Short mmCIF file of C-alpha atoms in Angstrom, two decimals:
data_model
loop_
_atom_site.label_atom_id
_atom_site.label_comp_id
_atom_site.label_asym_id
_atom_site.label_seq_id
_atom_site.Cartn_x
_atom_site.Cartn_y
_atom_site.Cartn_z
CA MET A 1 50.51 39.81 143.59
CA THR A 2 52.41 40.39 140.41
CA ALA A 3 51.57 44.11 140.24
CA LYS A 4 52.57 44.58 143.83
CA SER A 5 55.93 42.87 143.30
CA SER A 6 56.61 44.87 140.19
CA ARG A 7 55.88 48.16 141.98
CA SER A 8 58.14 47.24 144.88
CA LYS A 9 60.91 46.36 142.49
CA ARG A 10 60.65 49.75 140.76
CA GLN A 11 60.77 51.59 144.09
CA LYS A 12 63.93 49.77 145.13
CA GLN A 13 65.58 50.59 141.82
CA ALA A 14 64.65 54.27 142.08
CA LYS A 15 66.03 54.44 145.63
CA LYS A 16 69.31 52.81 144.52
CA THR A 17 69.68 55.33 141.69
CA ALA A 18 69.05 58.24 144.06
CA ASP A 19 71.70 56.90 146.53
CA THR A 20 74.21 56.53 143.71
CA THR A 21 73.56 60.09 142.53
CA THR A 22 73.95 61.45 146.07
CA THR A 23 77.21 59.57 146.57
CA SER A 24 78.54 60.87 143.25
CA ASN A 25 77.58 64.44 144.14
CA ASN A 26 79.23 64.13 147.55
CA THR A 27 82.42 62.77 145.97
CA ASP A 28 82.52 65.62 143.43
CA ALA A 29 81.97 68.18 146.18
CA ALA A 30 84.75 66.67 148.31
CA ALA A 31 87.15 66.68 145.36
CA ALA A 32 86.29 70.29 144.55
CA ALA A 33 86.81 71.31 148.17
CA ALA A 34 90.17 69.53 148.29
CA THR A 35 91.28 71.24 145.09
CA SER A 36 90.19 74.60 146.43
CA ASN A 37 92.10 74.01 149.67
CA ASN A 38 95.26 73.04 147.79
CA ASP A 39 95.00 76.16 145.64
CA ASN A 40 94.62 78.37 148.68
CA LYS A 41 97.35 76.64 150.72
CA PRO A 42 100.43 78.91 151.06
CA PRO A 43 103.73 77.51 149.72
CA GLU A 44 106.36 76.36 152.16
CA SER A 45 108.66 79.37 152.19
CA GLY A 46 111.64 77.53 153.62
CA SER A 47 111.61 74.56 151.25
CA SER A 48 113.86 74.16 148.24
CA THR A 49 110.86 72.96 146.15
CA SER A 50 109.02 76.22 146.78
CA LEU A 51 112.11 78.22 145.82
CA LEU A 52 112.60 76.26 142.63
CA ASN A 53 108.95 76.75 141.71
CA LYS A 54 109.31 80.49 142.21
CA LEU A 55 112.44 80.53 140.06
CA ARG A 56 110.75 78.60 137.31
CA THR A 57 107.72 80.87 137.38
CA ASN A 58 109.53 84.20 137.65
CA MET A 59 112.54 83.47 135.47
CA GLY A 60 110.91 81.20 132.94
CA ILE A 61 113.98 79.00 132.67
CA ASN A 62 113.13 75.46 131.67
CA LYS A 63 116.66 74.32 132.48
CA LEU A 64 115.90 74.69 136.19
CA GLU A 65 113.43 71.84 135.99
CA ASN A 66 115.86 69.16 137.10
CA LEU A 67 118.38 71.33 139.06
CA THR A 68 118.90 71.47 142.80
CA ILE A 69 119.80 74.60 144.76
CA TYR A 70 123.42 73.45 144.86
CA ASP A 71 123.46 72.96 141.08
CA ILE A 72 122.09 76.44 140.49
CA PHE A 73 124.67 78.00 142.82
CA THR A 74 127.71 76.16 141.47
CA SER A 75 126.73 76.65 137.82
CA HIS A 76 126.65 80.44 138.12
CA PRO A 77 129.41 82.05 135.97
CA LEU A 78 130.77 84.10 138.88
CA ILE A 79 131.18 80.99 141.00
CA ARG A 80 132.77 78.96 138.23
CA VAL A 81 135.30 81.67 137.37
CA GLY A 82 135.71 83.08 140.89
CA LYS A 83 137.12 79.89 142.37
CA PHE A 84 140.09 80.09 140.01
CA VAL A 85 140.80 83.64 141.24
CA LEU A 86 139.89 83.35 144.90
CA LEU A 87 141.68 80.07 145.61
CA PRO A 88 145.16 81.23 144.44
CA TYR A 89 144.60 84.51 146.29
CA LEU A 90 143.85 82.69 149.54
CA LEU A 91 146.76 80.29 149.07
CA TYR A 92 149.17 83.16 148.38
CA PHE A 93 148.27 85.19 151.46
CA GLY A 94 147.78 82.09 153.57
CA TYR A 95 151.34 81.03 152.82
CA TYR A 96 152.82 84.34 154.03
CA PHE A 97 150.44 84.50 156.99
CA ILE A 98 151.51 81.07 158.24
CA ARG A 99 155.21 81.27 157.39
CA LEU A 100 155.90 84.79 158.64
CA GLN A 101 153.26 85.55 161.26
CA HIS A 102 152.08 82.27 162.79
CA PRO A 103 154.47 79.40 161.98
CA GLU A 104 153.54 77.82 165.31
CA TYR A 105 150.25 76.71 163.77
CA ILE A 106 152.09 74.13 161.66
CA SER A 107 153.87 72.79 164.73
CA LYS A 108 150.57 72.40 166.57
CA ILE A 109 148.85 70.72 163.62
CA THR A 110 151.69 68.24 163.07
CA GLY A 111 152.21 67.56 166.76
CA GLY A 112 155.66 69.12 166.74
CA ILE A 113 156.95 67.01 163.84
CA ILE A 114 157.37 70.08 161.60
CA LYS A 115 158.86 73.16 163.23
CA LEU A 116 159.18 76.29 161.14
CA ARG A 117 161.37 79.26 161.92
CA PRO A 118 159.76 81.50 164.57
CA ALA A 119 158.20 84.78 163.55
CA VAL A 120 159.92 88.06 164.35
CA HIS A 121 157.03 90.33 163.40
CA GLY A 122 155.41 91.78 166.49
CA THR A 123 158.22 90.61 168.77
CA ASP A 124 161.24 92.29 170.40
CA THR A 125 163.64 89.86 168.74
CA PRO A 126 166.49 91.86 167.13
CA ARG A 127 167.24 91.07 163.52
CA GLN A 128 170.78 90.25 162.53
CA VAL A 129 171.85 93.25 160.50
CA LEU A 130 170.84 96.61 159.07
CA ILE A 131 173.04 97.84 156.22
CA VAL A 132 172.59 101.50 155.35
CA ALA A 133 174.17 103.31 152.43
CA THR A 134 173.59 106.16 150.02
CA PRO A 135 171.40 105.84 146.92
CA GLY A 136 173.37 104.38 144.03
CA SER A 137 175.89 102.58 146.26
CA GLY A 138 174.91 99.03 145.29
CA THR A 139 172.26 98.17 147.86
CA VAL A 140 170.30 96.02 145.40
CA GLN A 141 173.34 93.89 144.63
CA MET A 142 174.26 93.58 148.29
CA ALA A 143 170.79 92.33 149.24
CA SER A 144 170.80 89.87 146.34
CA GLU A 145 174.23 88.49 147.27
CA LEU A 146 173.27 87.98 150.92
CA ARG A 147 170.10 86.15 149.90
CA SER A 148 171.63 83.91 147.25
CA LYS A 149 175.04 83.10 148.75
CA LEU A 150 174.31 83.10 152.48
CA SER A 151 170.61 82.12 152.30
CA LEU A 152 169.66 85.03 154.54
CA GLU A 153 166.22 86.57 154.59
CA ILE A 154 167.35 90.07 153.67
CA GLY A 155 164.97 92.72 152.42
CA HIS A 156 165.91 95.56 150.13
CA GLY A 157 164.50 98.82 151.42
CA SER A 158 161.95 97.01 153.60
CA THR A 159 161.72 95.87 157.21
CA ASP A 160 158.19 94.45 156.89
CA ALA A 161 158.58 90.94 158.30
CA ALA A 162 154.81 90.32 158.31
CA TRP A 163 154.49 89.96 154.53
CA GLU A 164 158.10 89.84 153.31
CA PHE A 165 161.05 87.62 154.12
CA THR A 166 163.13 90.15 156.04
CA ARG A 167 163.65 88.23 159.28
CA ASP A 168 167.45 88.43 159.05
CA GLY A 169 167.77 92.08 158.16
CA THR A 170 167.55 94.87 155.61
CA VAL A 171 169.71 96.74 153.15
CA SER A 172 168.43 100.26 152.65
CA TRP A 173 169.42 103.87 152.31
CA LEU A 174 166.22 105.39 153.69
CA HIS A 175 166.34 103.38 156.90
CA GLY A 176 169.38 105.45 157.72
CA ILE A 177 166.87 108.11 158.78
CA ARG A 178 166.91 106.49 162.22
CA PHE A 179 170.48 107.72 162.68
CA LEU A 180 169.77 111.31 161.59
CA THR A 181 169.24 114.07 164.11
CA GLU A 182 165.76 115.52 163.97
CA PRO A 183 165.43 119.22 163.08
CA LYS A 184 165.33 121.23 166.28
CA ASP A 185 163.07 123.78 164.73
CA ASN A 186 159.53 122.36 164.65
CA GLU A 187 158.70 124.45 161.61
CA GLU A 188 161.60 122.91 159.70
CA LYS A 189 160.51 119.45 160.79
CA VAL A 190 156.92 119.97 159.64
CA THR A 191 158.13 121.37 156.34
CA SER A 192 160.35 118.33 155.83
CA LEU A 193 157.49 115.92 156.50
CA VAL A 194 155.13 117.82 154.23
CA ASN A 195 157.66 117.82 151.41
CA ILE A 196 157.84 114.03 151.50
CA CYS A 197 154.30 113.00 152.46
CA SER A 198 152.29 115.47 150.38
CA ALA A 199 153.49 114.15 147.04
CA ASP A 200 150.72 113.75 144.48
CA ASN A 201 152.47 111.07 142.43
CA ILE A 202 153.80 108.38 144.75
CA ASP A 203 154.78 106.18 141.80
CA THR A 204 157.51 108.63 140.78
CA ASP A 205 158.77 108.96 144.35
CA PHE A 206 158.77 105.22 144.91
CA TYR A 207 160.51 104.48 141.62
CA LEU A 208 163.21 107.12 142.06
CA MET A 209 163.62 107.31 145.84
CA GLY A 210 162.46 103.85 146.93
CA PHE A 211 160.19 105.15 149.68
CA TYR A 212 156.72 103.93 150.63
CA PRO A 213 155.20 103.86 154.15
CA ALA A 214 154.50 100.10 154.01
CA MET A 215 158.24 99.37 153.69
CA PHE A 216 158.50 99.98 157.45
CA GLY A 217 155.80 97.44 158.29
CA PRO A 218 152.03 96.98 158.12
CA PRO A 219 150.21 100.34 158.28
CA LYS A 220 149.06 101.45 161.71
CA ASN A 221 146.05 103.13 160.09
CA LYS A 222 144.95 99.88 158.42
CA CYS A 223 145.22 101.52 155.01
CA SER A 224 143.94 99.47 152.10
CA SER A 225 146.55 97.97 149.81
CA ARG A 226 144.09 98.40 146.94
CA ASN A 227 144.77 102.13 147.03
CA LYS A 228 148.32 103.11 146.22
CA TRP A 229 148.09 106.62 147.60
CA ASP A 230 145.24 108.36 149.37
CA GLU A 231 144.65 110.39 152.53
CA CYS A 232 145.09 107.29 154.68
CA TRP A 233 148.51 106.55 153.20
CA LYS A 234 149.54 110.19 153.49
CA SER A 235 148.67 110.08 157.19
CA GLU A 236 150.60 106.82 157.48
CA CYS A 237 153.59 108.52 155.86
CA PHE A 238 153.63 111.23 158.54
CA LEU A 239 153.34 108.66 161.34
CA THR A 240 156.12 106.52 159.88
CA LEU A 241 158.61 109.35 159.49
CA LEU A 242 157.83 110.75 162.94
CA ARG A 243 158.39 107.30 164.44
CA GLU A 244 161.57 106.46 162.52
CA TRP A 245 163.37 109.78 162.33
CA GLY A 246 166.22 109.75 164.86
CA CYS A 247 164.84 106.75 166.79
CA ALA A 248 168.29 105.09 166.99
CA THR A 249 169.71 108.15 168.72
CA ASN A 250 167.35 107.73 171.67
CA ASN A 251 166.73 103.94 171.55
CA SER A 252 163.05 104.28 170.64
CA CYS A 253 162.97 102.24 167.42
CA GLU A 254 160.23 99.61 167.17
CA ILE A 255 162.46 97.33 165.08
CA ASN A 256 165.97 96.68 166.37
CA PHE A 257 169.06 95.11 164.82
CA ALA A 258 171.98 93.33 166.45
CA ARG A 259 174.43 95.01 164.05
CA ASN A 260 174.29 98.27 162.11
CA VAL A 261 176.66 98.45 159.13
CA HIS A 262 177.49 101.37 156.83
CA GLN A 263 178.07 100.32 153.23
CA VAL A 264 180.42 102.42 151.07
CA ARG A 265 181.34 102.28 147.43
CA ASN A 266 183.89 103.94 145.21
CA PRO A 267 182.61 107.56 145.06
CA ILE A 268 183.14 107.76 141.30
CA ASN A 269 180.94 104.73 140.71
CA THR A 270 178.34 106.10 143.11
CA LEU A 271 178.25 109.44 141.27
CA GLU A 272 177.82 107.66 137.96
CA SER A 273 174.83 105.77 139.33
CA LEU A 274 173.32 108.95 140.75
CA ILE A 275 173.65 110.75 137.42
CA VAL A 276 172.01 107.92 135.53
CA LYS A 277 169.11 107.67 137.95
CA TYR A 278 168.46 111.22 139.08
CA CYS A 279 169.52 113.43 136.17
CA THR A 280 166.81 114.07 133.61
CA GLY A 281 167.80 115.18 130.15
CA ASP A 282 171.16 114.76 128.45
CA GLY A 283 173.51 113.39 131.12
CA LEU A 284 175.58 116.07 132.86
CA ASP A 285 173.81 118.76 130.87
CA GLY A 286 170.40 117.70 132.24
CA THR A 287 168.59 118.77 135.36
CA VAL A 288 168.29 117.04 138.72
CA ALA A 289 165.03 115.13 139.23
CA GLU A 290 162.57 117.00 141.44
CA PRO A 291 162.01 114.14 143.96
CA PHE A 292 165.76 113.92 144.65
CA LEU A 293 165.97 117.63 145.48
CA ARG A 294 162.83 117.43 147.60
CA TYR A 295 164.08 114.49 149.67
CA ALA A 296 167.55 115.99 150.06
CA SER A 297 166.14 119.30 151.32
CA ALA A 298 163.72 117.45 153.64
CA LEU A 299 166.27 115.14 155.23
CA PHE A 300 169.02 117.74 155.45
CA PRO A 301 167.21 121.08 156.03
#
């Protein structure tokens, strides 16, 4: 009886040990399979965690450990410095865009409480006055006096009311081209345009003669303002002069004025200014600047 009980007891113990071993083996196999599945599971491509893991692995930057996508983006040097450049740029152009081109936006936003002066750019509204004169006759001073003492939006040498405050008028010598008779000979006309628009150094022409295509308004060719003078601006120069030359004689001007005034100055004072500005060398013994001769021959062939 005792031997039989002892043998039965040993069999039960052996069976229990075998079950425990099998369970342990099954658990280890399940864990290994789960680990293998996790290793083979593709990362979630659209998740920020996956992206951060890739950045950590590929870039080896320990600082990314606790950063979010937003932190990485905003901490980039270009973003940190760029906002101080981009924001003033947007504010500057936004101010002119709203004030001169679409002041009605402010009225709509404020429910009519704030009403800015209407835009004249792109409309048929005549401006108050165009004052034309000769170079050296005091056009700069005249424009300054009208702005400061009468609070008028007067441009000097420019009628661009899209990006400049010229809604009341302009003081200019070159805008007098609208009152000149076009050359009847087409060859003379082409030569005149080529003499002005084919200049290689626009800086010299602009400084001495005060001419640039954009002074008549935004370029029709959508020329970039980042380039001072290229083929696009040369083409714009031809279009501008063809459009403006003699337009007042046949009522075809795009920009109209309620009054056209001719400014004069004491001829002696005018000659003194012309000598100072357009004579190179030693005063009266010098030579006439090349741009002055080129413009004079082009406008009066």
